[in-house]
Steps between C-alpha positions, in 0.01 A plus 500: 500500500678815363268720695224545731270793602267529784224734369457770731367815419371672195821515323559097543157442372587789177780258437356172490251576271792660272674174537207325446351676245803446256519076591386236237703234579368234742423622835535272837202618775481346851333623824573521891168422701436453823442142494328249304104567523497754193111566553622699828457884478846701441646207358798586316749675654772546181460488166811429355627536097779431337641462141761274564742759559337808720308433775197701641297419889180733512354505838094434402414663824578827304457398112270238472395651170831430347374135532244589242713660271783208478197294417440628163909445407484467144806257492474138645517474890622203699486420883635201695193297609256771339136389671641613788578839353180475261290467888730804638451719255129382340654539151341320216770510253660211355886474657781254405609267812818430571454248734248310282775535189747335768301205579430405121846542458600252826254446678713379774510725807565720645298797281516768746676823378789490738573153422495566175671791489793337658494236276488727180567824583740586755621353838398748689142505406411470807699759696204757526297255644768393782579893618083544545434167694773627747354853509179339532577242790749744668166784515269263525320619194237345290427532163198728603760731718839494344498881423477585061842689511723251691756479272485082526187486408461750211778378328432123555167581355641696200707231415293210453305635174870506389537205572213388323561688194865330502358159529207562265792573228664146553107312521295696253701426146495110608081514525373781308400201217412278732103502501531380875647795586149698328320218685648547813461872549120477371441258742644685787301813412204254506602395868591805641153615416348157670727608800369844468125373550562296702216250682300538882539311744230412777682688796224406787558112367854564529514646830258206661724222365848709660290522828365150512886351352638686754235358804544148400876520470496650863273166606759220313794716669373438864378155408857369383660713815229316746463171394792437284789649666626768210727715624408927461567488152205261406412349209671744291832332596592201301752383777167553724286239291800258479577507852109415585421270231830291625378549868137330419706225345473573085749393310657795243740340220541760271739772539583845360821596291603594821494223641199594783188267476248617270174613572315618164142506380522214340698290751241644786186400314618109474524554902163385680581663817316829651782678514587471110146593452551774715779640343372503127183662598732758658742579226191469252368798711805705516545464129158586430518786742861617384522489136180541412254719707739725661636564146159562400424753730830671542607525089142634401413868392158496759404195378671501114786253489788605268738209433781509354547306214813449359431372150847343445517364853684228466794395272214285243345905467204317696318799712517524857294604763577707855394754698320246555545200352178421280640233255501263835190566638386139640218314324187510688217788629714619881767754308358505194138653675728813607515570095174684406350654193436874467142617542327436170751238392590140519806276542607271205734209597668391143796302445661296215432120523818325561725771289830369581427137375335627155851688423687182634269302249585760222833456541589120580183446203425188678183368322398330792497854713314662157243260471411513863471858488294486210257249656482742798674198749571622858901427448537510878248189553648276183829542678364417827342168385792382241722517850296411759515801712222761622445774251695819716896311484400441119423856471799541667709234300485678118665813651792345694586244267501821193678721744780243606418408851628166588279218600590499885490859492113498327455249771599716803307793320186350473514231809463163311706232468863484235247213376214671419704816368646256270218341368344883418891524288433216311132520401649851375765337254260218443210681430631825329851423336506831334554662855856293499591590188436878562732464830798361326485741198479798695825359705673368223428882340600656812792274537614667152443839535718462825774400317443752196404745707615483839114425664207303406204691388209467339257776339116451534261504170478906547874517498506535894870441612563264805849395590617251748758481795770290375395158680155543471434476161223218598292823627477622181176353405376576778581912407371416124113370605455740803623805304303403207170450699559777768643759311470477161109371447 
């Protein structure tokens, strides 16, 4: 960054607009808010510009018009992570991404600007950033309170839309024909207004199923202290529900990474003993109470949740849900009643029918998969009857043996037997030897490109790139279905 100005006063503002008035090149924007919720009054803080070269911080305390007038740039725009931005600043123009161009590029991470600014850029990317955490900690400052002029914090903000701009010019000539890229950035424009939107919540249902969590919890704590002998942490200790299931004479034989006996869900719910009963109903509760309602209640706008939806969440470009966590709501009416529709409106509840094993049919062009499909067979069910096995490990089965699990390690996932797991294997092969073949090409494929190339990769039928770590090649069909179905469709 050559140079940096703090606007001001009158003759700061007189000479941005001169600078900006004579730019047409592309021009990096980024903002400094006070947090994260960007429907909160007073929001941004900065709004910072930059053309890859000068740097400008505009306190929008003072100028929040300038905000307005950047908008209607006539040259192209790009921000790091821009539906952030897009929310700060309630723009509706279209912006390139720099972060987005990254992923298509590698979608490996790490994708945040510092990271990849000191990857790319220059090693000390992340300098500015350093100098205003230790202001920050040492005067106990939030991002609400550190003051606009603090040198630190001005000029770390200035310098990330230089940042971007610098990384944009590495990313953008690699995607700019790449009708991903024009994919991508639609479909975050169509997300950030979904996130924008947003959907109610119930907050009376919410608060009666915190209250009542929170009551019943308090009655299984005093009930394993009483009668059981738990110590004062309860049955939130692990070492706690070991100690007492030992005590009553149960017999624990599986054991953490660690090395400490292991007390999970599923290792609990084989247990007929009050105390494992006890203890599930109680971490059910606190789950229920913790990531769920609470999150309800405390993310919402009155009672509008805005999640955050990252649309290339994870390294597949699947989205991803927090703030809270929607994509894992659990399956049944308790959570899912805290959900409502707006006055006047309904709820719709669509999703595609076993998406992930259409592609993997597409792909391996098994004719026994096709033809099944095409007769409208439940998959899941022929599986579970050509192995002899309940229809939910089947279920289970087609993903783990596609995504390379092993057949002990399916059979510790899914608590059955190295037996049964390997009966659901071989009605696979059996059954559907196209899957098989479509395993071993996309190795042997991988296995070249490492050579040739120096990594296996493979490219999905849009032309999405997915590399793999070098010894994990076998994941790479894995990466080719669930960035086909998730991302791509």
């Amino acid at each position: 960054m050559r140079e940096a100005t703090l606007v001001t006063d009158w003759e700061d503002l007189s000479q941005f607009f001169s600078w900006f008035g004579t730019r047409r090149g592309l021009l990096g924007v980024d903002t400094e808010t006070t947090g994260l919720e960007w429907w909160t009054p007073q929001f941004v803080r900065l709004l910072t510009v930059s053309d890859g070269d000068t740097s400008w911080a505009i306190p929008m305390d003072r100028w929040r018009g300038v905000g307005d007038e950047v908008e209607k740039y006539h040259g192209e725009i790009v921000m790091h992570n821009a539906k952030f931005d897009l929310h700060a600043l309630g723009w509706r123009r279209k912006v390139h991404d720099s972060m987005i161009a990254a992923h298509l590029v590698d979608p490996r991470p790490p994708h945040a600007l510092k990271d990849l600014g000191v990857r790319h850029v220059e090693a000390r990317a992340n300098w500015y950033q350093r100098m205003l955490d230790a202001d920050m900690k040492s005067y106990g400052w939030g991002w609400d309170t550190v003051p606009l002029n603090w040198p630190s914090y001005w000029e770390y903000g200035a310098y990330d839309p230089w940042l971007t701009v610098k990384l944009a010019e590495r990313y953008l000539p690699m995607v700019r024909n790449n009708p991903l890229y024009d994919l991508e950035l639609e479909f975050m424009q169509v997300i950030r207004r979904v996130e924008e939107r947003g959907m109610r919540v119930d907050r009376t249902y919410c608060q009666d199923q915190v209250l009542s969590a929170e009551y019943r919890c308090g009655e299984i704590y005093d009930e394993c202290v009483r009668d059981w002998g738990f110590g004062e942490e309860g049955p939130g200790s692990n070492a706690q529900v070991v100690a007492a299931l030992v005590r009553t004479g149960v017999h624990l034989r599986h054991r953490t990474p660690g090395g400490a006996m292991s007390v999970t869900e599923e290792i609990l719910s084989e247990i007929d003993h009050p105390i494992s009963k006890l203890v599930l109903e109680y971490r059910h509760l606190q789950k229920r109470r913790g990531s769920w309602f609470k999150p309800f209640l405390e993310f919402a706008d009155g009672d509008i949740l805005h999640p955050d939806i990252r649309t290339m969440g994870a390294r597949t470009a699947r989205l991803s849900v927090s703030r809270p966590a929607m994509q894992t709501l659990p399956r049944g009416p308790m959570v899912r009643d805290g959900v409502i529709a707006r006055e006047g409106h309904s709820i719709l509840l669509a999703d595609y029918k076993q998406a992930e094993l259409r592609v993997l049919a597409h792909y391996a062009q098994d004719e026994n998969m096709i033809a099944a499909f095409l007769a409208g067979e439940d998959l899941h069910q022929m599986l579970a009857d050509a192995a002899g096995v309940d229809r939910q490990p089947a279920k289970n089965g087609w993903f783990s043996r596609v995504y390379g699990a092993g057949v002990p390690k399916f059979a510790e996932t899914v608590g059955i037997s190295e037996e049964a797991a390997a009966a659901i294997y071989k009605a696979i092969d059996d059954r559907f030897p196209g899957i098989r073949r479509f395993l071993r090409e996309v190795e042997s494929v991988a296995q070249d490109r490492l050579v040739q190339d120096g990594e296996g990769w493979v490219n999905t039928l849009w032309g999405r790139y997915q590399p793999a770590d070098v010894g994990y090649e076998y994941k790479l069909a894995n990466y080719l279905i669930q960035s086909t179905a998730t991302a791509d469709l």
